[in-house]
Amino acid sequence: AHMAVVDLVGAALVSEMRGSVDAAWELSSQQSEHALALIGDQRLEGFFLRYRQTLELPAHVIESLKHSQAVHTSSQLMVSSFTLKASRLFEEASVNHLVFKGWPLSIVTNAQEELRGGADVDVLIEPGSVQSVNGLLLDSGFVPKYAVGPRSATGWRYVTYRNKELPYTANGYELDLHLRVTSEPSMMLPTAALLERSQEIRVGHHTLRTLGLGDTLAAASFHFFADYCRSLRRLVDVIRLLDRATNDDLQHMPPASRQAIADVAEVAGRVFKVLPTHNLELPAPNNDNVSYMSPLLQRHVELHDVVANDEVKRNPGAFQRNYSHLRRYTPPIRLIPRLIARGSLWFPKTAHRQKPIGLIRAGMWQLVRIFQGKTDSSI
């Protein structure tokens, strides 16, 4: 049932790119139940509803998808409103920023009607402004998810070296303040360049800035990889962005970005049994990377997240696991120091300790954890 879902996604993508194809939902009632669970986990309800005629979805499947979609519709409207408010807050404070992933990505890929869901807003700012933006958010009623509280500008610089993002909450929504798009800076262009290359998208009477088309494609590829290759939704994004991006959009892009795009596009093509359409000048896919990513996705789809989630919960940020994964696109000489920096501090959640702690205390807390055999990092 799970692999049938993957095949149906591929058929719908072929229909989207090249016209109608012969495909139909031919699953039993019990298989349909498992398939619908996977579709919901992957946030693909809207995608399947969009192609319900092409895929000849039965009435009971359509009704189930519509029920889930109704929940997403309400959630998406509220998240969209929160996104505009957050962006307006940064604009009024003259903070150079852009919003990416989630709702902006749906707009860029012309998939607004699919309502991908998600309750967080991802905002990218220049790392050097993190201290002032942190103060802005606190003054505006945002609550940091972790008790991060460096006492000096040097401390904040260490945090920006260690972390790619800092999460905040307000009124039940989460705002992830990104200092870079990927965990390792060498994977994509520096944040200042990404902001300079950003594009403006129109949302009704409002506008938002988001990543340029080529950078959106690279980010989608890396997000698929960074999430240990679990998301069919990300692969759909990559297929669509490949068809939209041009070589001009990929100008000055680091080799790691181009390689990740090529590798993830190859994974998507194999999984969905579709040849992605594009005219981009990309390197040949790295067979070692593709052979590494494909089984991760297959295992996640077949086991529906049982094994993968258990592994993460047991060992969420192990040094060796992160190193083995990230080294595929980052040189060890850059990766190892950052992994050490991540493992050197422990910031508790504000739900457990509301008062922020400085780097010295965070280092002492992590030292105790290391003696206890815990090498993971909270953020």
mmCIF file of C-alpha atoms in Angstrom:
data_model
loop_
_atom_site.group_PDB
_atom_site.id
_atom_site.type_symbol
_atom_site.label_atom_id
_atom_site.label_comp_id
_atom_site.label_asym_id
_atom_site.label_seq_id
_atom_site.Cartn_x
_atom_site.Cartn_y
_atom_site.Cartn_z
ATOM 1 C CA ALA A 1 0.000 0.000 0.000
ATOM 2 C CA HIS A 2 2.800 2.402 0.882
ATOM 3 C CA MET A 3 4.708 1.807 -2.340
ATOM 4 C CA ALA A 4 1.443 2.174 -4.277
ATOM 5 C CA VAL A 5 1.160 5.685 -2.804
ATOM 6 C CA VAL A 6 4.635 6.485 -4.117
ATOM 7 C CA ASP A 7 3.728 5.188 -7.577
ATOM 8 C CA LEU A 8 0.550 7.278 -7.600
ATOM 9 C CA VAL A 9 2.509 10.414 -6.662
ATOM 10 C CA GLY A 10 4.842 9.695 -9.550
ATOM 11 C CA ALA A 11 1.926 9.231 -11.945
ATOM 12 C CA ALA A 12 0.400 12.532 -10.835
ATOM 13 C CA LEU A 13 3.718 14.311 -11.378
ATOM 14 C CA VAL A 14 3.980 12.858 -14.877
ATOM 15 C CA SER A 15 0.463 14.126 -15.534
ATOM 16 C CA GLU A 16 1.440 17.563 -14.210
ATOM 17 C CA MET A 17 4.502 17.799 -16.432
ATOM 18 C CA ARG A 18 3.406 16.048 -19.611
ATOM 19 C CA GLY A 19 -0.348 15.639 -19.676
ATOM 20 C CA SER A 20 -2.703 12.859 -18.639
ATOM 21 C CA VAL A 21 -1.481 9.356 -17.815
ATOM 22 C CA ASP A 22 -3.193 6.081 -17.005
ATOM 23 C CA ALA A 23 -3.239 5.657 -13.244
ATOM 24 C CA ALA A 24 -5.862 4.554 -10.772
ATOM 25 C CA TRP A 25 -6.306 3.874 -7.065
ATOM 26 C CA GLU A 26 -6.526 0.078 -6.895
ATOM 27 C CA LEU A 27 -6.154 -0.557 -3.182
ATOM 28 C CA SER A 28 -8.392 -2.597 -0.942
ATOM 29 C CA SER A 29 -10.162 -0.989 2.017
ATOM 30 C CA GLN A 30 -7.482 -2.183 4.445
ATOM 31 C CA GLN A 31 -4.692 -1.045 2.130
ATOM 32 C CA SER A 32 -6.449 2.301 1.681
ATOM 33 C CA GLU A 33 -6.370 2.842 5.437
ATOM 34 C CA HIS A 34 -2.596 2.377 5.539
ATOM 35 C CA ALA A 35 -2.142 4.497 2.419
ATOM 36 C CA LEU A 36 -4.192 7.360 3.848
ATOM 37 C CA ALA A 37 -2.104 7.280 7.043
ATOM 38 C CA LEU A 38 1.069 7.665 4.982
ATOM 39 C CA ILE A 39 -0.466 10.449 2.876
ATOM 40 C CA GLY A 40 -1.363 12.330 6.044
ATOM 41 C CA ASP A 41 2.096 11.834 7.536
ATOM 42 C CA GLN A 42 3.652 13.194 4.358
ATOM 43 C CA ARG A 43 1.207 16.156 4.116
ATOM 44 C CA LEU A 44 0.080 15.046 0.678
ATOM 45 C CA GLU A 45 -3.696 15.234 1.152
ATOM 46 C CA GLY A 46 -3.994 18.367 -0.967
ATOM 47 C CA PHE A 47 -1.735 16.900 -3.635
ATOM 48 C CA PHE A 48 -3.933 13.829 -4.003
ATOM 49 C CA LEU A 49 -7.114 15.912 -4.006
ATOM 50 C CA ARG A 50 -5.652 18.054 -6.760
ATOM 51 C CA TYR A 51 -5.218 14.952 -8.911
ATOM 52 C CA ARG A 52 -8.237 12.976 -7.735
ATOM 53 C CA GLN A 53 -9.589 12.680 -11.299
ATOM 54 C CA THR A 54 -6.261 11.687 -12.808
ATOM 55 C CA LEU A 55 -5.759 9.056 -10.102
ATOM 56 C CA GLU A 56 -9.424 7.981 -10.166
ATOM 57 C CA LEU A 57 -9.690 8.181 -6.399
ATOM 58 C CA PRO A 58 -12.712 6.351 -4.932
ATOM 59 C CA ALA A 59 -15.362 8.396 -3.137
ATOM 60 C CA HIS A 60 -14.450 7.195 0.370
ATOM 61 C CA VAL A 61 -10.810 8.164 -0.162
ATOM 62 C CA ILE A 62 -11.774 11.619 -1.419
ATOM 63 C CA GLU A 63 -14.025 12.185 1.594
ATOM 64 C CA SER A 64 -11.255 11.158 3.988
ATOM 65 C CA LEU A 65 -8.778 13.471 2.278
ATOM 66 C CA LYS A 66 -11.254 16.352 2.315
ATOM 67 C CA HIS A 67 -11.775 15.923 6.040
ATOM 68 C CA SER A 68 -8.031 16.165 6.684
ATOM 69 C CA GLN A 69 -7.741 19.049 4.249
ATOM 70 C CA ALA A 70 -10.400 21.020 6.097
ATOM 71 C CA VAL A 71 -8.216 20.937 9.196
ATOM 72 C CA HIS A 72 -5.225 22.101 7.148
ATOM 73 C CA THR A 73 -7.261 24.928 5.611
ATOM 74 C CA SER A 74 -8.036 26.483 8.974
ATOM 75 C CA SER A 75 -4.462 25.983 10.152
ATOM 76 C CA GLN A 76 -2.969 27.423 6.958
ATOM 77 C CA LEU A 77 -5.090 30.558 7.146
ATOM 78 C CA MET A 78 -3.914 31.241 10.691
ATOM 79 C CA VAL A 79 -0.280 30.471 9.853
ATOM 80 C CA SER A 80 -0.488 32.735 6.804
ATOM 81 C CA SER A 81 -1.792 35.575 8.969
ATOM 82 C CA PHE A 82 0.968 34.963 11.520
ATOM 83 C CA THR A 83 3.572 34.953 8.722
ATOM 84 C CA LEU A 84 2.451 38.359 7.471
ATOM 85 C CA LYS A 85 2.435 39.789 10.997
ATOM 86 C CA ALA A 86 5.944 38.470 11.684
ATOM 87 C CA SER A 87 7.263 39.841 8.395
ATOM 88 C CA ARG A 88 5.650 43.204 9.095
ATOM 89 C CA LEU A 89 7.315 43.275 12.520
ATOM 90 C CA PHE A 90 10.736 42.826 10.916
ATOM 91 C CA GLU A 91 10.002 45.375 8.191
ATOM 92 C CA GLU A 92 8.964 48.030 10.705
ATOM 93 C CA ALA A 93 12.179 47.390 12.642
ATOM 94 C CA SER A 94 14.226 47.642 9.384
ATOM 95 C CA VAL A 95 15.506 44.062 9.773
ATOM 96 C CA ASN A 96 16.757 42.593 6.501
ATOM 97 C CA HIS A 97 14.971 39.252 6.266
ATOM 98 C CA LEU A 98 13.100 36.751 4.124
ATOM 99 C CA VAL A 99 10.569 33.997 4.802
ATOM 100 C CA PHE A 100 11.044 30.531 3.328
ATOM 101 C CA LYS A 101 9.771 26.923 3.387
ATOM 102 C CA GLY A 102 6.101 26.212 4.151
ATOM 103 C CA TRP A 103 3.614 28.710 2.767
ATOM 104 C CA PRO A 104 6.111 30.748 0.651
ATOM 105 C CA LEU A 105 7.367 27.515 -0.923
ATOM 106 C CA SER A 106 3.795 26.551 -1.820
ATOM 107 C CA ILE A 107 3.390 29.890 -3.590
ATOM 108 C CA VAL A 108 6.663 29.524 -5.505
ATOM 109 C CA THR A 109 5.697 26.006 -6.666
ATOM 110 C CA ASN A 110 2.119 27.066 -7.496
ATOM 111 C CA ALA A 111 0.758 24.638 -4.923
ATOM 112 C CA GLN A 112 -1.232 26.960 -2.661
ATOM 113 C CA GLU A 113 -4.383 24.868 -3.063
ATOM 114 C CA GLU A 114 -2.573 21.816 -1.713
ATOM 115 C CA LEU A 115 -2.227 23.373 1.766
ATOM 116 C CA ARG A 116 0.886 21.526 2.858
ATOM 117 C CA GLY A 117 0.205 22.307 6.544
ATOM 118 C CA GLY A 118 2.759 23.180 9.215
ATOM 119 C CA ALA A 119 2.437 25.586 12.111
ATOM 120 C CA ASP A 120 5.843 27.265 12.084
ATOM 121 C CA VAL A 121 7.218 30.276 10.231
ATOM 122 C CA ASP A 122 10.836 30.227 9.040
ATOM 123 C CA VAL A 123 12.561 33.616 8.873
ATOM 124 C CA LEU A 124 16.136 34.137 7.676
ATOM 125 C CA ILE A 125 18.148 37.085 9.036
ATOM 126 C CA GLU A 126 21.798 38.112 8.926
ATOM 127 C CA PRO A 127 23.723 36.394 11.764
ATOM 128 C CA GLY A 128 25.183 39.704 12.915
ATOM 129 C CA SER A 129 21.740 41.038 13.818
ATOM 130 C CA VAL A 130 20.678 38.099 15.986
ATOM 131 C CA GLN A 131 21.248 39.865 19.309
ATOM 132 C CA SER A 132 19.103 42.881 18.391
ATOM 133 C CA VAL A 133 16.441 40.698 16.745
ATOM 134 C CA ASN A 134 16.296 38.524 19.844
ATOM 135 C CA GLY A 135 15.556 41.667 21.857
ATOM 136 C CA LEU A 136 12.942 42.742 19.300
ATOM 137 C CA LEU A 137 11.131 39.410 19.571
ATOM 138 C CA LEU A 138 11.212 39.407 23.365
ATOM 139 C CA ASP A 139 9.820 42.939 23.459
ATOM 140 C CA SER A 140 7.080 41.866 21.027
ATOM 141 C CA GLY A 141 5.820 39.039 23.220
ATOM 142 C CA PHE A 142 7.716 36.116 21.696
ATOM 143 C CA VAL A 143 9.014 33.455 24.072
ATOM 144 C CA PRO A 144 12.263 31.624 23.244
ATOM 145 C CA LYS A 145 11.837 27.856 23.139
ATOM 146 C CA TYR A 146 15.271 27.370 24.691
ATOM 147 C CA ALA A 147 16.891 29.308 27.519
ATOM 148 C CA VAL A 148 19.643 30.792 25.351
ATOM 149 C CA GLY A 149 21.123 33.877 26.978
ATOM 150 C CA PRO A 150 24.679 34.883 26.032
ATOM 151 C CA ARG A 151 25.933 37.826 28.094
ATOM 152 C CA SER A 152 27.999 39.503 25.357
ATOM 153 C CA ALA A 153 28.253 40.052 21.621
ATOM 154 C CA THR A 154 31.058 37.459 21.545
ATOM 155 C CA GLY A 155 28.719 34.938 23.139
ATOM 156 C CA TRP A 156 26.086 35.605 20.506
ATOM 157 C CA ARG A 157 28.697 35.131 17.780
ATOM 158 C CA TYR A 158 29.482 31.723 19.252
ATOM 159 C CA VAL A 159 25.784 30.858 19.183
ATOM 160 C CA THR A 160 25.524 31.858 15.512
ATOM 161 C CA TYR A 161 28.529 29.653 14.776
ATOM 162 C CA ARG A 162 26.987 26.755 16.691
ATOM 163 C CA ASN A 163 23.315 27.086 15.694
ATOM 164 C CA LYS A 164 21.602 27.561 12.371
ATOM 165 C CA GLU A 165 18.340 28.657 14.013
ATOM 166 C CA LEU A 166 16.667 29.742 17.249
ATOM 167 C CA PRO A 167 12.973 28.883 17.805
ATOM 168 C CA TYR A 168 10.454 31.217 19.452
ATOM 169 C CA THR A 169 6.736 30.859 20.161
ATOM 170 C CA ALA A 170 3.865 33.346 20.267
ATOM 171 C CA ASN A 171 0.121 32.740 20.487
ATOM 172 C CA GLY A 172 0.529 29.043 19.813
ATOM 173 C CA TYR A 173 2.735 29.465 16.731
ATOM 174 C CA GLU A 174 6.433 28.880 16.328
ATOM 175 C CA LEU A 175 8.819 31.249 14.597
ATOM 176 C CA ASP A 176 12.164 29.728 13.688
ATOM 177 C CA LEU A 177 14.769 32.478 13.441
ATOM 178 C CA HIS A 178 17.325 31.154 10.948
ATOM 179 C CA LEU A 179 20.878 32.442 10.794
ATOM 180 C CA ARG A 180 21.567 30.294 7.742
ATOM 181 C CA VAL A 181 19.447 27.910 5.691
ATOM 182 C CA THR A 182 21.513 24.758 6.135
ATOM 183 C CA SER A 183 23.349 23.406 9.162
ATOM 184 C CA GLU A 184 26.732 23.970 7.519
ATOM 185 C CA PRO A 185 27.483 27.337 5.841
ATOM 186 C CA SER A 186 29.538 25.732 3.052
ATOM 187 C CA MET A 187 26.451 23.985 1.703
ATOM 188 C CA MET A 188 24.860 27.197 0.396
ATOM 189 C CA LEU A 189 25.773 30.806 -0.232
ATOM 190 C CA PRO A 190 26.283 33.037 2.825
ATOM 191 C CA THR A 191 23.129 34.495 4.337
ATOM 192 C CA ALA A 192 23.929 38.009 3.094
ATOM 193 C CA ALA A 193 24.107 36.718 -0.477
ATOM 194 C CA LEU A 194 20.850 34.758 -0.094
ATOM 195 C CA LEU A 195 19.109 37.886 1.129
ATOM 196 C CA GLU A 196 20.553 39.865 -1.783
ATOM 197 C CA ARG A 197 19.327 37.218 -4.282
ATOM 198 C CA SER A 198 15.853 36.966 -2.721
ATOM 199 C CA GLN A 199 12.664 37.311 -4.745
ATOM 200 C CA GLU A 200 9.401 39.057 -3.941
ATOM 201 C CA ILE A 201 6.166 37.089 -4.005
ATOM 202 C CA ARG A 202 2.686 38.580 -3.885
ATOM 203 C CA VAL A 203 0.089 37.292 -1.456
ATOM 204 C CA GLY A 204 -3.211 39.047 -2.111
ATOM 205 C CA HIS A 205 -2.577 42.689 -1.241
ATOM 206 C CA HIS A 206 0.667 41.845 0.551
ATOM 207 C CA THR A 207 4.195 40.942 -0.496
ATOM 208 C CA LEU A 208 6.806 38.699 1.073
ATOM 209 C CA ARG A 209 10.459 38.185 0.327
ATOM 210 C CA THR A 210 11.638 34.600 -0.024
ATOM 211 C CA LEU A 211 14.643 32.733 -1.362
ATOM 212 C CA GLY A 212 15.477 33.104 -5.039
ATOM 213 C CA LEU A 213 14.301 30.250 -7.245
ATOM 214 C CA GLY A 214 17.680 28.510 -7.491
ATOM 215 C CA ASP A 215 18.323 28.904 -3.757
ATOM 216 C CA THR A 216 14.827 27.564 -3.041
ATOM 217 C CA LEU A 217 15.698 24.480 -5.088
ATOM 218 C CA ALA A 218 18.975 23.999 -3.213
ATOM 219 C CA ALA A 219 17.234 24.517 0.130
ATOM 220 C CA ALA A 220 14.525 21.962 -0.710
ATOM 221 C CA SER A 221 17.209 19.451 -1.674
ATOM 222 C CA PHE A 222 19.168 20.003 1.526
ATOM 223 C CA HIS A 223 16.042 19.918 3.693
ATOM 224 C CA PHE A 224 15.192 16.516 2.233
ATOM 225 C CA PHE A 225 18.722 15.335 2.990
ATOM 226 C CA ALA A 226 18.991 16.953 6.434
ATOM 227 C CA ASP A 227 15.727 15.294 7.532
ATOM 228 C CA TYR A 228 17.347 11.929 6.822
ATOM 229 C CA CYS A 229 15.503 11.545 3.519
ATOM 230 C CA ARG A 230 12.013 10.944 4.907
ATOM 231 C CA SER A 231 9.846 13.410 2.996
ATOM 232 C CA LEU A 232 8.038 12.572 -0.224
ATOM 233 C CA ARG A 233 6.654 16.111 -0.064
ATOM 234 C CA ARG A 234 10.182 17.530 -0.380
ATOM 235 C CA LEU A 235 10.827 15.386 -3.437
ATOM 236 C CA VAL A 236 7.649 16.704 -5.047
ATOM 237 C CA ASP A 237 8.942 20.222 -4.363
ATOM 238 C CA VAL A 238 12.294 19.393 -5.949
ATOM 239 C CA ILE A 239 10.668 17.952 -9.097
ATOM 240 C CA ARG A 240 8.546 21.074 -9.515
ATOM 241 C CA LEU A 241 11.388 23.497 -8.836
ATOM 242 C CA LEU A 242 13.648 21.739 -11.323
ATOM 243 C CA ASP A 243 11.075 22.489 -14.004
ATOM 244 C CA ARG A 244 10.951 26.181 -13.031
ATOM 245 C CA ALA A 245 14.575 27.118 -12.307
ATOM 246 C CA THR A 246 17.036 28.335 -14.935
ATOM 247 C CA ASN A 247 20.810 28.343 -15.104
ATOM 248 C CA ASP A 248 20.741 32.044 -14.265
ATOM 249 C CA ASP A 249 19.075 31.124 -10.956
ATOM 250 C CA LEU A 250 22.017 28.837 -10.162
ATOM 251 C CA GLN A 251 24.730 31.429 -10.791
ATOM 252 C CA HIS A 252 27.516 31.590 -8.170
ATOM 253 C CA MET A 253 25.987 28.617 -6.352
ATOM 254 C CA PRO A 254 28.520 26.570 -4.325
ATOM 255 C CA PRO A 255 29.505 23.146 -5.685
ATOM 256 C CA ALA A 256 27.831 21.447 -2.710
ATOM 257 C CA SER A 257 24.481 23.001 -3.650
ATOM 258 C CA ARG A 258 24.703 21.896 -7.259
ATOM 259 C CA GLN A 259 25.732 18.403 -6.210
ATOM 260 C CA ALA A 260 22.891 18.095 -3.695
ATOM 261 C CA ILE A 261 20.360 19.200 -6.315
ATOM 262 C CA ALA A 262 21.692 16.615 -8.772
ATOM 263 C CA ASP A 263 21.699 13.843 -6.154
ATOM 264 C CA VAL A 264 18.224 14.529 -4.768
ATOM 265 C CA ALA A 265 16.799 14.938 -8.279
ATOM 266 C CA GLU A 266 18.170 11.484 -9.094
ATOM 267 C CA VAL A 267 16.585 10.044 -5.940
ATOM 268 C CA ALA A 268 13.256 11.659 -6.847
ATOM 269 C CA GLY A 269 13.426 10.324 -10.397
ATOM 270 C CA ARG A 270 14.081 6.784 -9.209
ATOM 271 C CA VAL A 271 11.470 6.837 -6.465
ATOM 272 C CA PHE A 272 8.672 8.316 -8.579
ATOM 273 C CA LYS A 273 9.773 6.582 -11.791
ATOM 274 C CA VAL A 274 9.787 9.878 -13.622
ATOM 275 C CA LEU A 275 12.525 11.722 -15.478
ATOM 276 C CA PRO A 276 12.653 15.264 -14.024
ATOM 277 C CA THR A 277 12.407 17.898 -16.747
ATOM 278 C CA HIS A 278 15.019 20.651 -16.634
ATOM 279 C CA ASN A 279 17.813 22.295 -18.611
ATOM 280 C CA LEU A 280 20.070 23.003 -15.657
ATOM 281 C CA GLU A 281 23.824 22.563 -15.831
ATOM 282 C CA LEU A 282 24.310 20.170 -12.933
ATOM 283 C CA PRO A 283 27.088 17.708 -12.114
ATOM 284 C CA ALA A 284 26.486 14.001 -12.533
ATOM 285 C CA PRO A 285 24.688 12.485 -9.548
ATOM 286 C CA ASN A 286 27.032 11.033 -6.931
ATOM 287 C CA ASN A 287 26.114 7.345 -6.921
ATOM 288 C CA ASP A 288 27.388 6.896 -3.380
ATOM 289 C CA ASN A 289 25.110 9.668 -2.098
ATOM 290 C CA VAL A 290 22.130 8.426 -4.103
ATOM 291 C CA SER A 291 22.667 4.868 -2.876
ATOM 292 C CA TYR A 292 22.796 6.210 0.680
ATOM 293 C CA MET A 293 19.640 8.346 0.454
ATOM 294 C CA SER A 294 17.331 6.020 -1.470
ATOM 295 C CA PRO A 295 17.201 3.225 1.164
ATOM 296 C CA LEU A 296 16.575 5.778 3.935
ATOM 297 C CA LEU A 297 13.479 7.001 2.119
ATOM 298 C CA GLN A 298 12.330 3.505 1.218
ATOM 299 C CA ARG A 299 12.674 2.295 4.798
ATOM 300 C CA HIS A 300 10.784 5.293 6.119
ATOM 301 C CA VAL A 301 7.938 4.811 3.654
ATOM 302 C CA GLU A 302 7.702 1.051 4.141
ATOM 303 C CA LEU A 303 7.903 1.124 7.926
ATOM 304 C CA HIS A 304 5.952 4.377 8.174
ATOM 305 C CA ASP A 305 8.456 6.088 10.472
ATOM 306 C CA VAL A 306 8.659 3.348 13.128
ATOM 307 C CA VAL A 307 12.371 2.608 12.903
ATOM 308 C CA ALA A 308 13.603 6.089 11.939
ATOM 309 C CA ASN A 309 11.760 7.895 14.728
ATOM 310 C CA ASP A 310 12.853 5.384 17.356
ATOM 311 C CA GLU A 311 16.472 5.861 16.366
ATOM 312 C CA VAL A 312 16.189 9.653 16.598
ATOM 313 C CA LYS A 313 14.483 9.503 20.003
ATOM 314 C CA ARG A 314 17.168 7.199 21.390
ATOM 315 C CA ASN A 315 20.068 9.218 20.046
ATOM 316 C CA PRO A 316 18.802 12.556 18.688
ATOM 317 C CA GLY A 317 22.104 14.338 18.078
ATOM 318 C CA ALA A 318 24.917 11.833 18.353
ATOM 319 C CA PHE A 319 28.231 13.195 17.098
ATOM 320 C CA GLN A 320 29.050 10.159 14.956
ATOM 321 C CA ARG A 321 25.594 9.975 13.393
ATOM 322 C CA ASN A 322 25.600 13.644 12.434
ATOM 323 C CA TYR A 323 29.177 13.496 11.188
ATOM 324 C CA SER A 324 28.570 10.443 8.978
ATOM 325 C CA HIS A 325 25.519 12.115 7.483
ATOM 326 C CA LEU A 326 26.691 15.703 6.981
ATOM 327 C CA ARG A 327 30.192 14.890 5.728
ATOM 328 C CA ARG A 328 28.712 14.004 2.344
ATOM 329 C CA TYR A 329 28.423 17.705 1.501
ATOM 330 C CA THR A 330 30.757 19.366 4.008
ATOM 331 C CA PRO A 331 34.559 18.909 4.346
ATOM 332 C CA PRO A 332 35.534 17.359 7.719
ATOM 333 C CA ILE A 333 37.821 20.308 8.502
ATOM 334 C CA ARG A 334 34.721 22.537 8.655
ATOM 335 C CA LEU A 335 32.243 20.007 9.991
ATOM 336 C CA ILE A 336 34.103 18.625 13.009
ATOM 337 C CA PRO A 337 34.670 21.982 14.806
ATOM 338 C CA ARG A 338 31.002 22.878 14.440
ATOM 339 C CA LEU A 339 29.845 19.502 15.745
ATOM 340 C CA ILE A 340 32.156 19.959 18.719
ATOM 341 C CA ALA A 341 30.674 23.420 19.297
ATOM 342 C CA ARG A 342 27.164 21.944 19.220
ATOM 343 C CA GLY A 343 28.083 19.282 21.716
ATOM 344 C CA SER A 344 29.824 21.708 24.058
ATOM 345 C CA LEU A 345 26.684 23.467 25.326
ATOM 346 C CA TRP A 346 23.309 22.409 26.706
ATOM 347 C CA PHE A 347 20.436 24.878 26.753
ATOM 348 C CA PRO A 348 17.325 23.610 28.562
ATOM 349 C CA LYS A 349 13.845 24.353 27.262
ATOM 350 C CA THR A 350 12.245 27.447 28.750
ATOM 351 C CA ALA A 351 9.375 25.206 29.854
ATOM 352 C CA HIS A 352 11.872 23.739 32.335
ATOM 353 C CA ARG A 353 13.850 26.905 33.059
ATOM 354 C CA GLN A 354 12.428 30.286 32.073
ATOM 355 C CA LYS A 355 15.477 32.354 32.948
ATOM 356 C CA PRO A 356 18.074 32.321 30.144
ATOM 357 C CA ILE A 357 21.528 30.945 30.888
ATOM 358 C CA GLY A 358 24.912 32.097 29.615
ATOM 359 C CA LEU A 359 27.514 30.056 27.760
ATOM 360 C CA ILE A 360 29.559 29.163 30.836
ATOM 361 C CA ARG A 361 26.616 27.585 32.627
ATOM 362 C CA ALA A 362 25.456 25.908 29.412
ATOM 363 C CA GLY A 363 28.946 24.413 29.067
ATOM 364 C CA MET A 364 28.901 23.142 32.640
ATOM 365 C CA TRP A 365 25.501 21.530 32.155
ATOM 366 C CA GLN A 366 26.693 19.766 29.014
ATOM 367 C CA LEU A 367 29.856 18.581 30.781
ATOM 368 C CA VAL A 368 27.694 16.830 33.362
ATOM 369 C CA ARG A 369 25.650 15.271 30.560
ATOM 370 C CA ILE A 370 28.781 14.018 28.810
ATOM 371 C CA PHE A 371 29.867 12.258 32.008
ATOM 372 C CA GLN A 372 26.422 10.651 31.956
ATOM 373 C CA GLY A 373 27.064 9.372 28.450
ATOM 374 C CA LYS A 374 24.800 11.878 26.703
ATOM 375 C CA THR A 375 26.394 13.492 23.665
ATOM 376 C CA ASP A 376 23.327 15.036 22.044
ATOM 377 C CA SER A 377 22.587 18.743 21.739
ATOM 378 C CA SER A 378 19.205 20.353 22.380
ATOM 379 C CA ILE A 379 19.436 22.779 19.423
#
